[in-house]
Amino acid sequence: MSLTKKTYKICAIGSADGNFTAVLEFINSLQEKHHFDFVICIGDFITKSKSDSNAVSDLISGKLKVSVPIYFSVGSEELPEEILNVVQGKTPDVCGNLICLPSIGSIKLTEGLKIMSACGIYTEDEPQDLNNTKCIPEYSPTLDASRLSSLKGECDILFSNEWPPNIQNNSKLSLIEAPAGCTPLETLLKSCRPKYHFVPSKVYYEREPFDANSSESSNRYTRFIGLASFKNKDKQKFAYAFSVQLPDEPSSPPLNTTVSPFAPQMLKRAADSLVKSTSEGDNAAQDLAVNQQQRKQKKPRIGPESCFLCLSNPAAAYHLIVAIGTESYMALPKGPLSTTVTNENKMQFPGHVLIIPLAHVATLSELDEEAYQKTIGEMNKFKDSVKKMFKSFGLEAVIFEVNKKQGVHLLWQVVPIPSSKVPLLMPAFEKQSAEARFSFQKRDVRPKEYNYFRAILPNGEVLVKPLKFRERFDLQFGRRVLANVLEIPDRVDWRQCSQTVDEEKKDAEDFKEAFKPYNFTLE
Ligand SMILES: [Zn+2]
C-alpha cells in the first residue's frame, strides 16, 4: 500500500433497475460539480430484461459518455449477453471507465482502496443449473455462499444485493421493513469489515456504525447503508456521497456507534431480564419478541416459566397487578407513558394499564373456541371498565396492541388521554403511519384474526394494520404516536420513564382504589 495519503471522493448510487443510460446522464452532470474519484452503482445497473439493447451496444462501442470511473456488478438479474461477452475471461472493463465486477469479486485501486462485490440473489437451496444459459458463474445473479469464502481480507467498500441478517439488531433506530437477510453475508462482514456496505433498499436506511468483528485487534467501523432505487417515485434518497481516507489511521468510534448487530448481547440481556430480574416489564417482553423475530426464531419461544406476563412465573411483577379475573388480568406497565401532568391533574396517578390474558398466548387465536370467547369477553370487559373509570376523571382512553403469532404473550395497552387531545389522535396516527410507509384500514379486527397492529380511539374508531409473517413492525408505534399527541417525546422509550418499586406500588394502590367501583372481579 502506498504511504502517501489519499482521500477518495466517492458516490454510491441506488439501483438503476436497468435504466443505466439515465443513471449515466445523472452521474455525468453530478461529476461536473463534484469531481468524484469514482462512483459505485449498486443493484440492477444493466440487465438482460430491462436494459435497452441498443443502448447496451452503444455503451460497449464507446458511444456513451462515462465521465468518471464507475464500478457495478450483477444485481438480481442476468446481465445482457453482449456485456457478458465483453467481460468474461478478458477484462472487467465494459468500456472506458465502466468496470463490471464479478458477482463475487474484489478490486484494489492503485492507491490501495479495495472494493468488494457480493452480489446476486441468495437461496439456501442448491444453486440452479446455469448450464442452459450463457451466464457464466462469475457473473451469474446468484450469491453462491461457497464462492464467498474466496473473498479474503478487509475491504473499504462492500456492495451486495442481499442484506445481512438482523442488521437492525442492537440499533436504536426505528425498525424498517427489511429483507430477511442472508447469513453468509454476516460471515463476510465479520471478515472483510468494510467501512461502507451498500445494499439496494425500498427506503433509504443508514444504520448507526458498528464494529462487525470487535475481537480483531484494530477497531474498524462499518456504515451500513440501504439506498433506494434511482429516482424512485417515493423520492427516497438514492445517492450517497462520502469519502474514504487511506492509509487507515486509528480513530475513536463515531459518536453513535452501537454494538454489532451480530453480537448476542441485546438478546441475552432481554432474556436475562425475563428470567432473573423482577424489575422489567411488558415492554421487555416486547423487546424480546423483536429480537426473537430478528433471529428468525432459531431460539425456542419463551415459555410460561420464564415469561414475565405469566403469573405462574415467580419472577412476575406482582406488585403491579391491579385486578385479576378468571381469564385475564390487569397490571400497570413498567415506565408508564402517561403522567399526572398529561392527565391534566384530573387523575393523580398515571393510569396507563395493561390487559393481559392469563393464558400464555401471543394471540387469542391460539385458544380453543370456549376459552377464546371467555377471554376476549373478559378482556373487553376490563377495557370498558377502565374507559368508564377514565371518564369519571374526565379523561378518554386509547387502546392499542401488537398482535403477532411470533410474539411472546399478548397484551393490550390502555392509555388515558385528555378530551382536548382526542381530535389530534386520528391525524397523528395517519401522519405517523404515512411516515412509516403504511396506511391503516379503518375497521375492527375479525374474530380470531392475528398478526396486526390495532388502535381503538375514544370515539370507537378502530385502526388496523395487518402484519405479514415476520414483517418488521415498530413495537413502540402506538406509544410513539401517543407520546407525540401528549407532547412528551422524551417518554417514548419506557426505559426513560422507570419508577422506583415504591412509586409503582403507590400507583397500583391508587389505581386499584379508583377502579373499585368498576372492578367486576370483586363482585
Ligand atoms: Zn406468558
Short mmCIF file of C-alpha atoms and ligand atoms in Angstrom, two decimals:
data_model
loop_
_atom_site.label_atom_id
_atom_site.label_comp_id
_atom_site.label_asym_id
_atom_site.label_seq_id
_atom_site.Cartn_x
_atom_site.Cartn_y
_atom_site.Cartn_z
CA MET A 1 0.00 0.00 0.00
CA SER A 2 1.19 3.45 -0.84
CA LEU A 3 2.26 5.54 2.12
CA THR A 4 1.10 8.80 0.62
CA LYS A 5 -2.22 9.93 2.00
CA LYS A 6 -5.13 9.78 -0.35
CA THR A 7 -8.69 10.89 0.25
CA TYR A 8 -11.13 9.37 -2.17
CA LYS A 9 -14.29 11.24 -3.02
CA ILE A 10 -16.89 8.63 -3.84
CA CYS A 11 -20.57 8.45 -4.69
CA ALA A 12 -22.80 5.39 -4.41
CA ILE A 13 -25.98 5.26 -6.49
CA GLY A 14 -29.04 3.06 -5.85
CA SER A 15 -30.30 0.52 -8.34
CA ALA A 16 -30.87 1.82 -11.87
CA ASP A 17 -33.37 -1.02 -12.33
CA GLY A 18 -31.81 -1.48 -15.75
CA ASN A 19 -32.15 2.14 -16.84
CA PHE A 20 -28.40 2.72 -16.90
CA THR A 21 -28.49 5.49 -19.52
CA ALA A 22 -30.46 7.75 -17.15
CA VAL A 23 -28.01 6.98 -14.37
CA LEU A 24 -25.04 7.74 -16.63
CA GLU A 25 -26.55 11.13 -17.51
CA PHE A 26 -27.13 11.82 -13.83
CA ILE A 27 -23.55 10.86 -12.95
CA ASN A 28 -22.08 12.90 -15.79
CA SER A 29 -23.88 16.03 -14.62
CA LEU A 30 -23.01 15.32 -10.98
CA GLN A 31 -19.37 14.87 -11.90
CA GLU A 32 -19.09 18.36 -13.40
CA LYS A 33 -19.58 19.85 -9.94
CA HIS A 34 -18.33 17.20 -7.56
CA HIS A 35 -15.29 15.59 -9.19
CA PHE A 36 -15.63 12.17 -7.61
CA ASP A 37 -12.75 9.75 -7.84
CA PHE A 38 -15.23 7.05 -8.73
CA VAL A 39 -18.87 6.04 -8.49
CA ILE A 40 -20.41 2.74 -7.41
CA CYS A 41 -23.72 1.68 -8.90
CA ILE A 42 -25.45 -0.97 -6.82
CA GLY A 43 -28.39 -3.25 -7.63
CA ASP A 44 -29.50 -3.81 -11.22
CA PHE A 45 -27.42 -1.34 -13.21
CA ILE A 46 -27.68 -3.18 -16.52
CA THR A 47 -29.92 -6.20 -17.02
CA LYS A 48 -30.81 -8.51 -19.85
CA SER A 49 -34.54 -7.99 -19.47
CA LYS A 50 -34.79 -4.33 -18.53
CA SER A 51 -31.98 -2.50 -20.32
CA ASP A 52 -32.41 -1.17 -23.82
CA SER A 53 -30.33 -3.39 -26.13
CA ASN A 54 -29.39 -0.55 -28.49
CA ALA A 55 -28.13 1.43 -25.53
CA VAL A 56 -26.10 -1.59 -24.43
CA SER A 57 -24.47 -1.75 -27.90
CA ASP A 58 -23.78 1.98 -27.80
CA LEU A 59 -22.24 1.59 -24.37
CA ILE A 60 -19.90 -1.19 -25.45
CA SER A 61 -18.85 0.64 -28.59
CA GLY A 62 -17.95 3.68 -26.52
CA LYS A 63 -20.68 5.94 -27.85
CA LEU A 64 -22.00 6.81 -24.38
CA LYS A 65 -20.16 9.28 -22.21
CA VAL A 66 -18.81 7.90 -18.92
CA SER A 67 -17.05 10.83 -17.29
CA VAL A 68 -15.84 9.09 -14.12
CA PRO A 69 -14.83 5.51 -13.29
CA ILE A 70 -17.97 3.55 -12.40
CA TYR A 71 -17.97 0.17 -10.67
CA PHE A 72 -21.02 -2.04 -10.87
CA SER A 73 -21.86 -5.72 -10.68
CA VAL A 74 -24.76 -8.09 -11.13
CA GLY A 75 -27.87 -7.27 -9.15
CA SER A 76 -30.79 -9.64 -9.00
CA GLU A 77 -31.00 -10.31 -12.74
CA GLU A 78 -28.75 -11.59 -15.50
CA LEU A 79 -26.51 -9.24 -17.43
CA PRO A 80 -27.14 -8.84 -21.18
CA GLU A 81 -25.19 -11.37 -23.26
CA GLU A 82 -23.25 -8.63 -25.03
CA ILE A 83 -21.90 -7.43 -21.70
CA LEU A 84 -21.01 -10.99 -20.70
CA ASN A 85 -19.17 -11.47 -23.99
CA VAL A 86 -17.04 -8.44 -23.24
CA VAL A 87 -16.24 -9.12 -19.61
CA GLN A 88 -15.91 -12.87 -19.37
CA GLY A 89 -12.38 -14.13 -19.29
CA LYS A 90 -10.96 -10.85 -20.55
CA THR A 91 -11.22 -7.59 -18.75
CA PRO A 92 -13.86 -6.29 -16.37
CA ASP A 93 -13.99 -3.08 -18.41
CA VAL A 94 -17.22 -2.86 -20.37
CA CYS A 95 -15.86 0.29 -21.95
CA GLY A 96 -13.52 3.03 -20.81
CA ASN A 97 -14.33 3.99 -17.18
CA LEU A 98 -17.08 1.38 -16.74
CA ILE A 99 -15.96 -1.64 -14.76
CA CYS A 100 -18.15 -4.68 -14.16
CA LEU A 101 -17.09 -6.64 -11.09
CA PRO A 102 -17.97 -10.34 -10.88
CA SER A 103 -20.96 -11.09 -8.66
CA ILE A 104 -18.41 -12.21 -6.11
CA GLY A 105 -15.17 -10.35 -6.58
CA SER A 106 -12.89 -7.57 -5.47
CA ILE A 107 -10.69 -4.91 -6.98
CA LYS A 108 -7.85 -2.94 -5.46
CA LEU A 109 -7.25 0.53 -6.83
CA THR A 110 -3.72 1.78 -7.38
CA GLU A 111 -3.60 3.77 -4.14
CA GLY A 112 -4.81 0.75 -2.21
CA LEU A 113 -8.55 1.21 -1.80
CA LYS A 114 -10.36 -2.11 -2.02
CA ILE A 115 -13.90 -2.66 -3.28
CA MET A 116 -15.73 -5.96 -2.87
CA SER A 117 -18.86 -7.15 -4.61
CA ALA A 118 -21.01 -9.92 -3.13
CA CYS A 119 -23.98 -9.62 -5.42
CA GLY A 120 -26.75 -11.75 -6.82
CA ILE A 121 -29.70 -13.41 -5.12
CA TYR A 122 -29.11 -15.87 -2.32
CA THR A 123 -31.11 -19.04 -1.94
CA GLU A 124 -30.47 -21.68 0.65
CA ASP A 125 -31.24 -24.30 -2.00
CA GLU A 126 -28.64 -25.67 -4.37
CA PRO A 127 -27.70 -23.06 -6.96
CA GLN A 128 -29.76 -23.51 -10.09
CA ASP A 129 -28.26 -25.27 -13.04
CA LEU A 130 -26.92 -22.47 -15.15
CA ASN A 131 -25.68 -24.66 -17.98
CA ASN A 132 -28.64 -23.80 -20.12
CA THR A 133 -27.87 -20.11 -20.00
CA LYS A 134 -24.97 -18.13 -21.34
CA CYS A 135 -24.44 -16.87 -17.84
CA ILE A 136 -21.04 -17.86 -16.59
CA PRO A 137 -20.80 -18.40 -12.81
CA GLU A 138 -18.57 -15.37 -12.23
CA TYR A 139 -21.30 -13.07 -13.46
CA SER A 140 -24.39 -15.09 -12.55
CA PRO A 141 -27.04 -13.33 -10.46
CA THR A 142 -26.75 -15.90 -7.68
CA LEU A 143 -24.94 -15.28 -4.44
CA ASP A 144 -23.05 -18.54 -4.15
CA ALA A 145 -22.08 -18.94 -0.50
CA SER A 146 -19.30 -21.38 -1.35
CA ARG A 147 -17.64 -18.74 -3.52
CA LEU A 148 -17.94 -16.04 -0.86
CA SER A 149 -15.04 -17.61 1.02
CA SER A 150 -12.82 -16.61 -1.91
CA LEU A 151 -13.12 -13.01 -0.70
CA LYS A 152 -10.15 -12.60 1.58
CA GLY A 153 -9.02 -9.83 3.87
CA GLU A 154 -10.52 -6.49 4.73
CA CYS A 155 -12.04 -4.08 2.27
CA ASP A 156 -13.04 -0.44 2.26
CA ILE A 157 -16.32 -0.71 0.40
CA LEU A 158 -18.62 -3.68 0.05
CA PHE A 159 -21.75 -3.77 -2.02
CA SER A 160 -24.23 -6.60 -2.16
CA ASN A 161 -27.68 -7.23 -3.47
CA GLU A 162 -28.85 -9.09 -0.37
CA TRP A 163 -28.88 -7.76 3.18
CA PRO A 164 -27.02 -9.39 6.03
CA PRO A 165 -29.37 -10.92 8.63
CA ASN A 166 -30.54 -8.99 11.69
CA ILE A 167 -28.82 -5.77 10.65
CA GLN A 168 -31.28 -3.81 12.82
CA ASN A 169 -30.33 -5.75 15.94
CA ASN A 170 -28.80 -3.57 18.64
CA SER A 171 -29.77 -0.45 16.70
CA LYS A 172 -31.72 2.33 18.36
CA LEU A 173 -33.32 3.44 15.10
CA SER A 174 -36.95 2.77 14.28
CA LEU A 175 -37.42 -0.59 12.67
CA ILE A 176 -37.95 -0.60 8.95
CA GLU A 177 -39.29 -3.40 6.82
CA ALA A 178 -36.13 -5.11 5.72
CA PRO A 179 -35.40 -8.25 3.73
CA ALA A 180 -34.82 -11.37 5.82
CA GLY A 181 -31.10 -11.21 5.12
CA CYS A 182 -28.67 -13.97 4.27
CA THR A 183 -26.35 -15.49 6.83
CA PRO A 184 -23.26 -15.88 4.59
CA LEU A 185 -23.09 -12.08 4.39
CA GLU A 186 -22.78 -11.92 8.17
CA THR A 187 -19.70 -14.14 7.93
CA LEU A 188 -18.32 -11.97 5.15
CA LEU A 189 -18.91 -8.72 7.06
CA LYS A 190 -17.07 -10.12 10.06
CA SER A 191 -14.04 -10.94 7.92
CA CYS A 192 -13.95 -8.04 5.47
CA ARG A 193 -15.11 -5.36 7.95
CA PRO A 194 -15.95 -2.79 5.27
CA LYS A 195 -16.04 0.90 6.09
CA TYR A 196 -19.13 1.16 3.93
CA HIS A 197 -21.61 -1.53 2.97
CA PHE A 198 -24.24 -0.60 0.39
CA VAL A 199 -27.37 -2.58 -0.42
CA PRO A 200 -30.47 -1.84 -2.50
CA SER A 201 -33.45 -0.92 -0.33
CA LYS A 202 -37.08 0.11 -0.68
CA VAL A 203 -36.49 3.01 1.69
CA TYR A 204 -33.30 4.88 2.45
CA TYR A 205 -31.70 3.42 5.56
CA GLU A 206 -28.45 4.23 7.31
CA ARG A 207 -27.67 2.20 10.38
CA GLU A 208 -25.50 3.51 13.20
CA PRO A 209 -21.85 2.48 12.68
CA PHE A 210 -20.71 -0.75 14.27
CA ASP A 211 -17.61 -2.91 14.54
CA ALA A 212 -18.57 -6.14 12.81
CA ASN A 213 -15.80 -8.07 14.49
CA SER A 214 -14.66 -6.45 17.70
CA SER A 215 -12.49 -9.46 18.53
CA GLU A 216 -9.98 -8.13 15.99
CA SER A 217 -7.20 -6.03 17.49
CA SER A 218 -7.88 -2.89 15.47
CA ASN A 219 -11.21 -1.09 15.51
CA ARG A 220 -13.00 -0.73 12.21
CA TYR A 221 -16.45 0.73 11.90
CA THR A 222 -18.93 -0.30 9.27
CA ARG A 223 -21.56 2.05 7.97
CA PHE A 224 -24.42 0.04 6.53
CA ILE A 225 -26.48 1.97 4.01
CA GLY A 226 -29.60 0.91 2.11
CA LEU A 227 -30.09 3.04 -0.99
CA ALA A 228 -33.46 3.35 -2.70
CA SER A 229 -33.68 2.86 -6.45
CA PHE A 230 -32.52 5.64 -8.78
CA LYS A 231 -35.16 8.39 -8.98
CA ASN A 232 -37.76 6.24 -7.19
CA LYS A 233 -41.30 7.57 -7.12
CA ASP A 234 -41.28 7.81 -3.32
CA LYS A 235 -38.42 10.30 -3.52
CA GLN A 236 -36.29 8.24 -1.17
CA LYS A 237 -32.59 9.02 -1.10
CA PHE A 238 -30.70 7.09 -3.79
CA ALA A 239 -27.32 8.83 -3.97
CA TYR A 240 -24.77 8.86 -1.17
CA ALA A 241 -21.56 10.88 -1.36
CA PHE A 242 -18.77 10.06 1.05
CA SER A 243 -15.01 9.98 1.36
CA VAL A 244 -12.51 7.34 2.38
CA GLN A 245 -9.03 8.19 3.52
CA LEU A 246 -6.08 5.89 3.09
CA PRO A 247 -3.96 4.67 4.70
CA ASP A 248 -6.16 3.88 7.71
CA GLU A 249 -5.50 5.93 10.78
CA PRO A 250 -6.51 4.86 14.27
CA SER A 251 -9.66 6.73 15.17
CA SER A 252 -12.08 6.84 18.05
CA PRO A 253 -15.50 5.28 17.44
CA PRO A 254 -18.05 7.52 15.70
CA LEU A 255 -20.42 9.08 18.25
CA ASN A 256 -23.46 6.95 17.52
CA THR A 257 -21.61 3.64 17.28
CA THR A 258 -23.58 0.65 18.56
CA VAL A 259 -22.79 -2.91 19.46
CA SER A 260 -22.53 -5.07 16.35
CA PRO A 261 -25.87 -6.35 15.05
CA PHE A 262 -24.25 -9.78 15.05
CA ALA A 263 -23.35 -9.63 18.74
CA PRO A 264 -25.73 -11.53 21.00
CA GLN A 265 -25.69 -9.00 23.88
CA MET A 266 -29.12 -7.49 23.45
CA LEU A 267 -30.87 -10.81 23.11
CA LYS A 268 -29.07 -12.13 26.13
CA ARG A 269 -29.92 -9.05 28.13
CA ALA A 270 -33.60 -9.31 27.27
CA ALA A 271 -33.66 -12.99 28.13
CA ASP A 272 -31.83 -12.39 31.40
CA SER A 273 -34.26 -9.70 32.36
CA LEU A 274 -37.14 -12.07 31.86
CA VAL A 275 -35.63 -14.86 33.84
CA LYS A 276 -33.82 -13.12 36.66
CA SER A 277 -34.90 -9.56 37.18
CA THR A 278 -38.05 -8.57 38.93
CA SER A 279 -37.96 -5.06 37.61
CA GLU A 280 -38.60 -5.43 33.92
CA GLY A 281 -41.99 -5.29 32.35
CA ASP A 282 -44.24 -5.71 29.38
CA ASN A 283 -42.00 -3.79 27.07
CA ALA A 284 -39.11 -6.07 27.86
CA ALA A 285 -41.31 -8.89 26.69
CA GLN A 286 -42.00 -6.99 23.52
CA ASP A 287 -38.34 -6.18 23.02
CA LEU A 288 -37.65 -9.85 23.36
CA ALA A 289 -40.25 -10.54 20.75
CA VAL A 290 -38.39 -8.22 18.37
CA ASN A 291 -35.15 -9.98 18.94
CA GLN A 292 -36.78 -13.32 18.59
CA GLN A 293 -38.26 -12.27 15.34
CA GLN A 294 -34.99 -10.89 14.11
CA ARG A 295 -33.30 -14.15 14.97
CA LYS A 296 -35.88 -15.91 12.83
CA GLN A 297 -36.97 -17.83 15.90
CA LYS A 298 -33.96 -20.08 15.83
CA LYS A 299 -34.22 -19.93 19.62
CA PRO A 300 -37.19 -21.74 21.13
CA ARG A 301 -40.09 -19.50 22.04
CA ILE A 302 -40.12 -18.15 25.59
CA GLY A 303 -42.24 -20.49 27.73
CA PRO A 304 -44.56 -19.57 30.63
CA GLU A 305 -41.86 -20.43 33.19
CA SER A 306 -39.75 -17.50 32.04
CA CYS A 307 -42.49 -15.26 30.65
CA PHE A 308 -42.91 -12.07 32.58
CA LEU A 309 -46.59 -11.81 31.91
CA CYS A 310 -47.36 -15.33 33.13
CA LEU A 311 -48.44 -15.31 36.75
CA SER A 312 -47.08 -18.84 37.10
CA ASN A 313 -43.63 -17.30 36.79
CA PRO A 314 -42.46 -16.44 40.32
CA ALA A 315 -40.46 -13.55 38.86
CA ALA A 316 -43.58 -11.79 37.56
CA ALA A 317 -44.03 -8.29 38.98
CA TYR A 318 -46.96 -8.99 41.31
CA HIS A 319 -46.95 -5.53 42.85
CA LEU A 320 -48.05 -4.08 39.50
CA ILE A 321 -51.20 -6.21 39.28
CA VAL A 322 -54.38 -4.20 39.80
CA ALA A 323 -57.13 -6.74 39.02
CA ILE A 324 -57.34 -10.46 38.30
CA GLY A 325 -60.29 -12.03 36.50
CA THR A 326 -60.87 -15.66 35.58
CA GLU A 327 -59.33 -15.44 32.09
CA SER A 328 -57.28 -12.26 32.16
CA TYR A 329 -55.80 -9.67 34.45
CA MET A 330 -54.70 -6.07 34.52
CA ALA A 331 -51.29 -4.76 35.54
CA LEU A 332 -49.54 -1.44 35.36
CA PRO A 333 -46.69 -1.24 32.84
CA LYS A 334 -43.10 -0.56 33.72
CA GLY A 335 -42.41 3.03 32.70
CA PRO A 336 -45.97 4.27 32.06
CA LEU A 337 -46.40 6.70 29.19
CA SER A 338 -48.98 8.97 30.80
CA THR A 339 -48.34 11.10 33.89
CA THR A 340 -50.47 13.19 36.22
CA VAL A 341 -49.42 16.13 34.04
CA THR A 342 -50.64 14.56 30.78
CA ASN A 343 -53.78 13.66 32.75
CA GLU A 344 -54.15 17.42 33.34
CA ASN A 345 -54.08 16.64 37.07
CA LYS A 346 -57.57 15.20 36.78
CA MET A 347 -56.29 11.79 37.82
CA GLN A 348 -53.48 11.72 40.37
CA PHE A 349 -51.77 8.59 39.00
CA PRO A 350 -50.53 7.65 35.51
CA GLY A 351 -53.46 5.35 34.68
CA HIS A 352 -51.65 3.60 31.81
CA VAL A 353 -52.64 -0.05 32.26
CA LEU A 354 -52.22 -3.40 30.51
CA ILE A 355 -54.92 -6.00 29.90
CA ILE A 356 -53.32 -9.43 29.66
CA PRO A 357 -54.75 -12.91 29.10
CA LEU A 358 -53.85 -15.37 31.86
CA ALA A 359 -53.02 -17.99 29.22
CA HIS A 360 -49.53 -17.82 27.74
CA VAL A 361 -50.62 -16.93 24.22
CA ALA A 362 -49.25 -14.44 21.71
CA THR A 363 -52.65 -14.18 20.04
CA LEU A 364 -56.06 -15.27 21.30
CA SER A 365 -56.49 -17.35 18.15
CA GLU A 366 -54.32 -19.96 19.86
CA LEU A 367 -57.12 -20.65 22.36
CA ASP A 368 -59.90 -23.17 21.79
CA GLU A 369 -63.32 -21.76 20.99
CA GLU A 370 -64.65 -21.71 24.55
CA ALA A 371 -61.52 -20.20 26.08
CA TYR A 372 -61.33 -17.71 23.23
CA GLN A 373 -64.87 -16.44 23.79
CA LYS A 374 -64.40 -16.20 27.56
CA THR A 375 -61.02 -14.48 27.31
CA ILE A 376 -61.88 -11.91 24.67
CA GLY A 377 -65.12 -11.23 26.53
CA GLU A 378 -63.36 -10.57 29.80
CA MET A 379 -60.57 -8.51 28.25
CA ASN A 380 -63.19 -6.32 26.58
CA LYS A 381 -64.98 -6.02 29.92
CA PHE A 382 -61.74 -4.81 31.54
CA LYS A 383 -61.27 -2.39 28.67
CA ASP A 384 -64.77 -0.96 29.01
CA SER A 385 -64.45 -0.71 32.79
CA VAL A 386 -61.18 1.20 32.55
CA LYS A 387 -62.74 3.54 29.99
CA LYS A 388 -65.58 4.23 32.44
CA MET A 389 -63.10 4.93 35.21
CA PHE A 390 -61.12 7.34 33.00
CA LYS A 391 -64.39 9.05 32.02
CA SER A 392 -65.18 9.60 35.70
CA PHE A 393 -61.97 11.67 35.81
CA GLY A 394 -62.92 13.50 32.61
CA LEU A 395 -60.38 11.52 30.58
CA GLU A 396 -60.65 9.37 27.45
CA ALA A 397 -58.87 6.11 26.60
CA VAL A 398 -56.80 4.91 23.66
CA ILE A 399 -56.22 1.16 23.42
CA PHE A 400 -53.57 -0.41 21.24
CA GLU A 401 -52.00 -3.81 20.75
CA VAL A 402 -49.41 -5.55 18.62
CA ASN A 403 -50.87 -8.97 17.92
CA LYS A 404 -48.31 -11.34 16.41
CA LYS A 405 -48.13 -15.10 16.21
CA GLN A 406 -44.38 -14.92 16.80
CA GLY A 407 -44.88 -12.74 19.86
CA VAL A 408 -44.46 -13.93 23.42
CA HIS A 409 -47.56 -13.02 25.42
CA LEU A 410 -50.40 -10.81 24.23
CA LEU A 411 -51.13 -7.53 25.95
CA TRP A 412 -53.45 -4.60 25.31
CA GLN A 413 -52.29 -1.18 26.38
CA VAL A 414 -54.81 1.35 27.67
CA VAL A 415 -53.63 4.95 27.94
CA PRO A 416 -55.65 7.88 29.34
CA ILE A 417 -55.83 10.97 27.18
CA PRO A 418 -57.46 14.39 27.84
CA SER A 419 -60.59 15.16 25.78
CA SER A 420 -58.81 18.17 24.29
CA LYS A 421 -56.31 15.82 22.62
CA VAL A 422 -58.89 13.48 21.12
CA PRO A 423 -59.24 15.38 17.80
CA LEU A 424 -55.46 15.09 17.33
CA LEU A 425 -55.42 11.30 17.51
CA MET A 426 -56.61 10.30 14.03
CA PRO A 427 -54.36 12.82 12.23
CA ALA A 428 -51.40 11.70 14.37
CA PHE A 429 -51.94 8.01 13.63
CA GLU A 430 -52.34 8.79 9.94
CA LYS A 431 -49.30 11.04 9.79
CA GLN A 432 -47.05 8.58 11.56
CA SER A 433 -48.29 5.63 9.55
CA ALA A 434 -47.57 7.60 6.37
CA GLU A 435 -44.08 8.28 7.67
CA ALA A 436 -43.67 4.58 8.36
CA ARG A 437 -44.96 3.99 4.81
CA PHE A 438 -48.20 2.19 5.50
CA SER A 439 -51.84 3.16 5.75
CA PHE A 440 -54.40 1.97 8.25
CA GLN A 441 -57.53 0.05 7.47
CA LYS A 442 -60.49 1.64 9.24
CA ARG A 443 -62.20 -1.47 10.52
CA ASP A 444 -62.12 -3.66 13.59
CA VAL A 445 -60.31 -6.98 13.60
CA ARG A 446 -62.23 -10.11 12.72
CA PRO A 447 -62.77 -12.79 15.38
CA LYS A 448 -59.54 -14.78 15.83
CA GLU A 449 -57.65 -12.52 13.45
CA TYR A 450 -53.96 -12.31 14.31
CA ASN A 451 -50.80 -10.58 13.04
CA TYR A 452 -51.89 -6.99 13.20
CA PHE A 453 -51.44 -3.69 14.99
CA ARG A 454 -54.70 -2.22 16.26
CA ALA A 455 -55.58 1.09 17.85
CA ILE A 456 -59.01 1.86 19.28
CA LEU A 457 -59.71 5.58 19.56
CA PRO A 458 -62.03 7.13 22.19
CA ASN A 459 -64.90 7.63 19.73
CA GLY A 460 -64.80 3.92 18.93
CA GLU A 461 -62.98 4.30 15.62
CA VAL A 462 -60.60 1.40 15.04
CA LEU A 463 -57.38 1.45 13.02
CA VAL A 464 -55.88 -1.84 11.89
CA LYS A 465 -52.58 -2.52 10.17
CA PRO A 466 -52.31 -6.19 9.19
CA LEU A 467 -48.78 -7.54 9.61
CA LYS A 468 -47.27 -10.10 7.30
CA PHE A 469 -45.48 -13.13 8.64
CA ARG A 470 -42.19 -11.91 10.09
CA GLU A 471 -42.92 -8.37 8.99
CA ARG A 472 -40.86 -5.94 10.98
CA PHE A 473 -43.10 -3.54 12.80
CA ASP A 474 -42.12 -0.88 15.29
CA LEU A 475 -43.47 -2.37 18.51
CA GLN A 476 -43.43 1.08 20.07
CA PHE A 477 -45.55 2.56 17.26
CA GLY A 478 -48.66 3.10 19.40
CA ARG A 479 -46.64 4.56 22.22
CA ARG A 480 -44.76 6.79 19.79
CA VAL A 481 -47.96 8.25 18.34
CA LEU A 482 -49.47 8.91 21.76
CA ALA A 483 -46.22 10.44 23.05
CA ASN A 484 -46.44 12.90 20.16
CA VAL A 485 -50.07 13.71 20.82
CA LEU A 486 -49.38 14.16 24.52
CA GLU A 487 -46.28 16.22 23.64
CA ILE A 488 -43.97 14.06 25.72
CA PRO A 489 -41.47 12.81 23.11
CA ASP A 490 -38.95 12.03 25.85
CA ARG A 491 -41.31 9.35 27.20
CA VAL A 492 -41.39 7.25 24.02
CA ASP A 493 -38.82 4.89 25.47
CA TRP A 494 -40.36 3.21 28.51
CA ARG A 495 -36.88 2.80 29.98
CA GLN A 496 -36.71 6.59 30.30
CA CYS A 497 -39.86 6.50 32.43
CA SER A 498 -38.86 3.93 35.01
CA GLN A 499 -40.07 4.34 38.56
CA THR A 500 -38.93 3.04 41.91
CA VAL A 501 -40.74 -0.02 43.23
CA ASP A 502 -42.32 2.20 45.91
CA GLU A 503 -43.65 4.57 43.25
CA GLU A 504 -45.00 1.60 41.32
CA LYS A 505 -46.68 0.21 44.44
CA LYS A 506 -48.29 3.54 45.20
CA ASP A 507 -49.57 3.90 41.62
CA ALA A 508 -51.00 0.38 41.79
CA GLU A 509 -52.76 1.16 45.09
CA ASP A 510 -54.16 4.41 43.69
CA PHE A 511 -55.33 2.65 40.54
CA LYS A 512 -56.99 -0.17 42.48
CA GLU A 513 -58.77 2.29 44.75
CA ALA A 514 -60.09 4.36 41.84
CA PHE A 515 -61.02 1.24 39.90
CA LYS A 516 -63.05 -0.31 42.75
CA PRO A 517 -66.46 0.94 41.54
CA TYR A 518 -65.76 -0.56 38.08
CA ASN A 519 -63.95 -3.72 39.13
CA PHE A 520 -66.34 -6.53 38.19
CA THR A 521 -63.89 -9.12 39.53
CA LEU A 522 -64.78 -8.00 43.05
CA GLU A 523 -68.48 -8.72 42.54
ZN ZN B 1 -46.70 -15.75 29.26
#
